[in-house]
XYZ file of C-alpha atoms in Angstrom:
413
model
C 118.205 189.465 28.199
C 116.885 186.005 29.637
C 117.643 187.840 33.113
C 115.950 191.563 32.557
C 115.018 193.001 36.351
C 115.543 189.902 37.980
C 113.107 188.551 35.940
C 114.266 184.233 34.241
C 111.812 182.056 32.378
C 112.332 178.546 31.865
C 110.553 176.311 29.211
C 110.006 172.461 30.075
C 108.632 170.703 26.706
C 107.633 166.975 27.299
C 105.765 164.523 26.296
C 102.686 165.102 28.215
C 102.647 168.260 29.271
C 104.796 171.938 28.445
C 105.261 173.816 31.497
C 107.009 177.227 32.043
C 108.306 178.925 35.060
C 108.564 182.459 35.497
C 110.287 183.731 38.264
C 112.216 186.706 40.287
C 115.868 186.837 41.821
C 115.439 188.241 45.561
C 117.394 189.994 47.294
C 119.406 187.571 49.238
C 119.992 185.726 45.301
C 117.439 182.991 45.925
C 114.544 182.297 43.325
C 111.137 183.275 43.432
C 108.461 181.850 40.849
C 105.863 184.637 40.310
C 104.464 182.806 37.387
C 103.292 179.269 36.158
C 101.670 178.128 32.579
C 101.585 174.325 32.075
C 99.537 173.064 28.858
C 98.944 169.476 27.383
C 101.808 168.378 24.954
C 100.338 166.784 22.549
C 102.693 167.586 19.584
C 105.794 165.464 21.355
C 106.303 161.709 21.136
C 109.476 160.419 23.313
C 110.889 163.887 24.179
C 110.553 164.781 20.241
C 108.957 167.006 18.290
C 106.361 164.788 15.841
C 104.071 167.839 15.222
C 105.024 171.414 15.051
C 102.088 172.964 14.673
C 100.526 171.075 17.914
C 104.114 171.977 20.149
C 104.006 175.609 19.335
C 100.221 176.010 20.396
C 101.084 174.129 23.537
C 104.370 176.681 24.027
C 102.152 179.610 23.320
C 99.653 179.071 26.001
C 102.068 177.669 28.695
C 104.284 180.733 28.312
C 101.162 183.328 28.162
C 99.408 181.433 31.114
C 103.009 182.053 33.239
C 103.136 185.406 31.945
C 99.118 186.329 32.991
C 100.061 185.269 36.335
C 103.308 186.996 37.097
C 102.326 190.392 35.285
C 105.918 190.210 33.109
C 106.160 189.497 29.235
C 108.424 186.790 28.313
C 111.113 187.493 25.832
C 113.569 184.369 26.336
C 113.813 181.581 28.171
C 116.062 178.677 29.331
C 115.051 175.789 27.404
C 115.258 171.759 28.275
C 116.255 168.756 25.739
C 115.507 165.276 26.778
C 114.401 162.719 24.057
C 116.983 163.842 21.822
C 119.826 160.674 22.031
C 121.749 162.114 23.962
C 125.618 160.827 24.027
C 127.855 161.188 26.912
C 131.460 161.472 26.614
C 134.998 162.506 28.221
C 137.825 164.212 26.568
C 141.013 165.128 27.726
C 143.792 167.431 26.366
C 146.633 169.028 27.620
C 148.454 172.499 26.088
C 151.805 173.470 27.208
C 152.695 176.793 28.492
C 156.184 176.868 29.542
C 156.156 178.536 32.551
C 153.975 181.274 32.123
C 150.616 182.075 34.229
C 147.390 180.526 33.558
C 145.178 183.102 31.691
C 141.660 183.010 30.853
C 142.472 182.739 27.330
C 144.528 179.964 27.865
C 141.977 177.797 29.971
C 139.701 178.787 26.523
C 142.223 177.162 24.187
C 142.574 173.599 26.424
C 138.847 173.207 26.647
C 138.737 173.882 22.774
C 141.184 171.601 22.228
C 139.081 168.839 23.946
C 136.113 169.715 22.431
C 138.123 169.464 18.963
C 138.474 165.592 19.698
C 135.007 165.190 18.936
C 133.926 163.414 15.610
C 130.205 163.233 15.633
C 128.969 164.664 12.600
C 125.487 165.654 13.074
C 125.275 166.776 16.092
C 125.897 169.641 18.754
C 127.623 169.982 21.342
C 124.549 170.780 24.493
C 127.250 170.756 27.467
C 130.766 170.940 27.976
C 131.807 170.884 31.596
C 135.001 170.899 32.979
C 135.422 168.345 35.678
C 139.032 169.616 36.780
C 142.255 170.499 35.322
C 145.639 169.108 35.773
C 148.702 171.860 36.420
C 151.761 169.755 35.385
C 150.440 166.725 36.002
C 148.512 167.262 39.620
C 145.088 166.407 38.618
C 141.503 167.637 40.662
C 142.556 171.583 40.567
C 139.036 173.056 39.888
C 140.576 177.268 39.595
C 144.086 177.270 38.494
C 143.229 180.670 36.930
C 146.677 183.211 37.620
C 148.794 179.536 38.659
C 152.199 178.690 36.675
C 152.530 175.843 35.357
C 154.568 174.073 32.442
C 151.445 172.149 31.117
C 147.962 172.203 31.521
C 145.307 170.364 31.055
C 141.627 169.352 31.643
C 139.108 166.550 31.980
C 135.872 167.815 30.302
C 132.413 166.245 30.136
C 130.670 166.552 26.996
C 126.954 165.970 25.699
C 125.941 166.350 22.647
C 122.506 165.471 20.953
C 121.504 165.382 17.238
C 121.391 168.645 15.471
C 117.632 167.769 13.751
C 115.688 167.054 16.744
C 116.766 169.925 18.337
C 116.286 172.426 15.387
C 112.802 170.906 15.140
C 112.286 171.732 19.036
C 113.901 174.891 18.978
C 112.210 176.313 16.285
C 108.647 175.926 17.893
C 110.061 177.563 20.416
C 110.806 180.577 18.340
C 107.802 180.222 16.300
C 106.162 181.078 19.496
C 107.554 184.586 19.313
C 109.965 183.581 22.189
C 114.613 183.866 21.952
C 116.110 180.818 23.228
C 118.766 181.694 25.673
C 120.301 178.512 26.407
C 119.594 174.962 26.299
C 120.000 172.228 28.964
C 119.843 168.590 28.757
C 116.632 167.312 31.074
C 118.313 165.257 33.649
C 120.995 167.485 34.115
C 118.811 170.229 34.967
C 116.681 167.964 36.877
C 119.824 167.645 39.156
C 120.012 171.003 39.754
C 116.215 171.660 40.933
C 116.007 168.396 43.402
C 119.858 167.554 44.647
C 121.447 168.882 47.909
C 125.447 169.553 47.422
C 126.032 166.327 49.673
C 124.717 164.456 46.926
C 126.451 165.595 44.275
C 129.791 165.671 45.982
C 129.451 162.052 47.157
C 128.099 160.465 44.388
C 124.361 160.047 43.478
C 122.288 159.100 40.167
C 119.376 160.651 39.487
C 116.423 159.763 37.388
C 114.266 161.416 35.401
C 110.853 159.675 34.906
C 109.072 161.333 32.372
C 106.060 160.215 30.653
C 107.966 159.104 27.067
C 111.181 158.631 28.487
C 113.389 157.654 31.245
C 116.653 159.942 31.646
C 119.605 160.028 33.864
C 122.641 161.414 35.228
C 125.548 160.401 37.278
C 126.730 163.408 39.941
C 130.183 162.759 41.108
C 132.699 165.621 42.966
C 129.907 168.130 42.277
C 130.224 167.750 38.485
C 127.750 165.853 36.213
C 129.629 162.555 34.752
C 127.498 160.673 32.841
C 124.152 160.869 30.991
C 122.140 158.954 29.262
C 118.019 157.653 28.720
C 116.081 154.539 28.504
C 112.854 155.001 25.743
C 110.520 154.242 28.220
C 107.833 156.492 30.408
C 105.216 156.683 32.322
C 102.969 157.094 29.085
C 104.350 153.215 28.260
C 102.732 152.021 31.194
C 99.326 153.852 30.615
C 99.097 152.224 27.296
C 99.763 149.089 28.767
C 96.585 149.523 31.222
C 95.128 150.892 27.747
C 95.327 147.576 26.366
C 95.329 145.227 28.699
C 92.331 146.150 30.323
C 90.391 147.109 26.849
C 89.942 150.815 27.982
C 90.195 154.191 26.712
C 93.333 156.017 27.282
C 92.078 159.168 29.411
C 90.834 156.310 32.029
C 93.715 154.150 31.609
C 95.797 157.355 33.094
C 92.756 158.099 35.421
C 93.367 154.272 36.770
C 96.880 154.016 37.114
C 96.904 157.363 38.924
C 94.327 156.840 41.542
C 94.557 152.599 41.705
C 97.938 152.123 40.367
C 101.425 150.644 42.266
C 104.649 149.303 41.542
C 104.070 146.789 44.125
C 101.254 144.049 44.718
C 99.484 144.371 48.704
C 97.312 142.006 50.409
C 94.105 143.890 49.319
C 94.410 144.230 46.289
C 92.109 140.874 45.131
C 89.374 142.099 47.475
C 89.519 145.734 46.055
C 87.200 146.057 43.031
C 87.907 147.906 39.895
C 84.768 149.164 36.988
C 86.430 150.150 34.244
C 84.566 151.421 31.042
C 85.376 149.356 28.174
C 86.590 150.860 24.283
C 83.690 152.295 22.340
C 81.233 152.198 24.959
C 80.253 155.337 27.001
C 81.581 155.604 30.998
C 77.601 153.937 31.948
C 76.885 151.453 29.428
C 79.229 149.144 30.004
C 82.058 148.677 32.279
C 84.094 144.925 33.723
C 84.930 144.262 37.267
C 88.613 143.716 38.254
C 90.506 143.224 40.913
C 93.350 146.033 41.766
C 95.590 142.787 41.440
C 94.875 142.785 37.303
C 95.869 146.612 37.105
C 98.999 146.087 39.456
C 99.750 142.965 37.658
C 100.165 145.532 34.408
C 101.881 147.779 36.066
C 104.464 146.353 37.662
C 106.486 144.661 34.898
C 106.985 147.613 32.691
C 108.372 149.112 35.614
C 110.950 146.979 36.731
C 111.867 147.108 32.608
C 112.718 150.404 32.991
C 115.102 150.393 36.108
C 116.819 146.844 34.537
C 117.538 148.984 31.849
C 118.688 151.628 33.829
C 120.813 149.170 35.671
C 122.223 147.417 32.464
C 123.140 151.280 31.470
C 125.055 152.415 34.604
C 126.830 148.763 34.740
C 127.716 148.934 30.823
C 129.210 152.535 31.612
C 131.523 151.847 34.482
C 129.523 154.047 36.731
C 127.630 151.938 38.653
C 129.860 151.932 41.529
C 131.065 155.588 41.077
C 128.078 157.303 41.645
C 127.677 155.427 44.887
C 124.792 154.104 46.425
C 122.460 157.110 45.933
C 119.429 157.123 43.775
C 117.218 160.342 44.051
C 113.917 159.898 41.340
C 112.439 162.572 40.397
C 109.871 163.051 37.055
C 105.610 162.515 36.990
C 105.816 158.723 36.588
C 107.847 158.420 39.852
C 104.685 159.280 41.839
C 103.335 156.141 41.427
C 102.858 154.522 44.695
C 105.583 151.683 45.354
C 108.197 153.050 42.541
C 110.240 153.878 45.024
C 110.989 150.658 47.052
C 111.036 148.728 43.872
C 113.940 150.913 42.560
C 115.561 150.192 45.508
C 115.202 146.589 45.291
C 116.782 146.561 41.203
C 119.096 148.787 41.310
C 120.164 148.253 44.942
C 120.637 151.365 46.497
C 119.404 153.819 48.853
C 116.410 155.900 46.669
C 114.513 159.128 47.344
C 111.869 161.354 45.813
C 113.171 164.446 44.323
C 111.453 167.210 44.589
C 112.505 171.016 43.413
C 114.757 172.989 46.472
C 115.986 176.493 47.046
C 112.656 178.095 44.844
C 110.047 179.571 46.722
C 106.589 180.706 45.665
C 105.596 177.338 44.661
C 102.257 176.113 45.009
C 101.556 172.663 46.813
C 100.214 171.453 43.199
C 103.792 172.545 41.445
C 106.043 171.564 43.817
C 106.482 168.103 42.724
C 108.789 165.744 41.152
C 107.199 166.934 38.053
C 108.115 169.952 37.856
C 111.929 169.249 38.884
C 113.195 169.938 35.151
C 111.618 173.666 35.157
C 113.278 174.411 38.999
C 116.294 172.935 37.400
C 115.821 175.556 34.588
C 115.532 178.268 36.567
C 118.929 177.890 38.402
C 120.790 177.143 35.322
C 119.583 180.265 34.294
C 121.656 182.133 36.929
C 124.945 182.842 36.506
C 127.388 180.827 38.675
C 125.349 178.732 39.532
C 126.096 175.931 36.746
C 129.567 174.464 35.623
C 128.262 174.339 32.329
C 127.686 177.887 31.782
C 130.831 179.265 33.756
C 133.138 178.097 30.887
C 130.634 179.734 28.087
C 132.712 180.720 25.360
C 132.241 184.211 24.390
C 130.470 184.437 20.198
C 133.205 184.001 17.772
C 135.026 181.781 19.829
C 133.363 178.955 19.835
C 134.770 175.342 18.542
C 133.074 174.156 15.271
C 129.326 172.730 16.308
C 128.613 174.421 19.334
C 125.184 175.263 19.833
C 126.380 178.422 22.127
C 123.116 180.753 21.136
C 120.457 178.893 19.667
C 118.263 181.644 18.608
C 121.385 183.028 16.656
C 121.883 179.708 15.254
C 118.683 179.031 14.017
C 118.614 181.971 11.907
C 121.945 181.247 10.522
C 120.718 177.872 9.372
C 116.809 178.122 8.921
């Protein structure tokens, strides 16, 4: 069991790093993380797996560092997907009843009936969450379990991601000696480790900055909407510093970490930059720059990414839906002025996620980096997540759902 004495695991693979989260269910049902393992990724490109070999050593000793600290062994964990194309979409069906009360099994057959309006060969279906259900036509009911009703029917939010990508990920995972117990699309659990209920009843968008790609996902009425990505990261900006100041990678990141900003200030001509040049050791020989030059290549990549983001909320219709609420979250979203320029694009009031409700957290894990693995963690727990309160029991599900990985790697693998 992913929950065995209180005991969850979640698994975060991304592009630059693989972090895992062990942690214990207290008494009064909050979270506590007992263990953390994080590792270089260096097997990922864009959220994908581009060498197995690499991802499964960087699984392995994330998941064994977690486990050293907390004392438990790790059997299965709760599992993210982010560079994987993700698709968005809602379905609606209705199933008549004439009369009778709503049963479980009949809330079953509606949802499948939605999901069976899918077409997308080549893919699975990662979440399918019901965003209400109409009983004879009054629409927004979120229990009509035990009503009467003539017809019923639901409005269901579906994401599904290509089947190939995510074997590929999954089966590092179990390579790695590890069960998958569920799998969770980044930005959605992202959501769930940094957004207060407010937010998510009003209408908020939240963005997940990663360092290959940019994800998000519209929160309206409590229920996840919309998702969707933009292929660019944080890692797109340090090989922009890479190049355009002629230096090694490691102290491109080192320079747009410590030096870096979204934003130019007043100082930043008098403030002097060394910065070691390709092929020559960190003493040889280094150039002088002003902070200007770095911000100068930081800056447009960044307001790329949230035009793109824009252009993606506008094209969907939820733009003006999910309000005027932007909470970022993610390692790239650290960088100093990313914030106010976010608000500035997109136009709306922005925050800094940062994981809630999940003690034991150390000042150096507590950040928006480590929102996707506190997002884990809660939709590990049972009602806690829409998505998993509708999980079809095995044998029932419609044709492509990814219900139990683990069990449906073996049946294809």
């Amino acid at each position: 069991m992913a929950v065995r004495g209180g005991v969850i695991a979640a698994l975060d693979v991304g592009t630059s790093k693989v972090t895992c989260f062990i942690a214990r269910r207290e008494a009064d049902d909050s979270r506590r993380v007992i263990g953390v393992g994080t590792h270089v990724s260096r097997g990922m490109r864009a959220g994908t797996v581009v060498d197995m070999e690499e991802t499964e050593r960087a699984i392995r000793a994330a998941v064994e560092s977690a486990e050293r600290m907390a004392e438990e062994t790790v059997r299965e964990v709760y599992l993210n997907v982010s560079g994987t194309q993700p698709t968005s979409q809602l379905l609606s069906a209705e199933i008549t009843l004439g009369g009778q009360p709503i049963t479980g099994s009949d809330l079953r057959r509606v949802r499948e009936q939605s999901l069976s309006r899918l077409d997308l060969p080549g893919r699975e279906v990662v979440h399918a969450i019901p965003l209400g259900y109409a009983v004879d036509g009054n629409r927004g009911v979120r229990d009509p379990l035990g009503m009467f009703c003539a017809h019923l029917g639901v409005d269901l939010h579906a994401v599904t991601v290509p089947a190939g990508p995510l074997r590929n990920l999954a089966m590092c995972v179990e390579r790695g000696h590890l069960a998958i117990a569920d799998v969770a699309a980044s930005p959605y659990a992202s959501g769930l480790g940094v957004l207060v209920s407010d937010e998510k009843e009003l209408g908020v968008t939240l963005i997940d900055m990663g360092a290959g790609i940019t994800s998000l996902a519209v929160f309206v009425s409590g229920h996840p909407v919309y998702t969707d990505f933009v292929p660019l990261g944080g890692g797109h900006i340090t090989h922009d510093v890479a190049r355009g100041l002629s230096t090694p990678a490691e102290y491109a990141e080192r320079l747009k970490t410590l030096y870096g900003s979204a934003l130019p200030s007043p100082s930043d001509e008098r403030e002097i930059l060394r910065v070691p040049q390709v092929g020559e050791s960190e003493h040889e020989s280094t150039t002088e720059v002003p902070c200007s030059v770095l911000v100068g290549i930081i800056q447009p990549r960044i307001e790329e990414t949230f035009e793109h983001v824009r252009a993606r909320l506008e094209a969907s219709g939820f733009d003006r839906l999910s309000g005027r609420r932007v909470v970022l979250t993610g390692g790239a979203c650290q960088l100093q002025g990313v914030r106010e320029l976010a608000a500035r694009i997109l136009d709306k009031q922005v925050r800094i996620g940062r994981p809630i409700k999940l003690g034991g957290l150390s000042d150096a894990t507590s950040g928006p980096a480590f929102a996707t693995c506190a997002g884990l963690l809660a939709y590990g727990q049972a009602g806690e997540v829409e998505a998993r309160t509708w999980r079809l029991e095995e044998g029932e599900a419609p044709r492509g759902r990814l219900a139990k990985v683990g069990r449906w790697l073996h049946a294809h693998l």
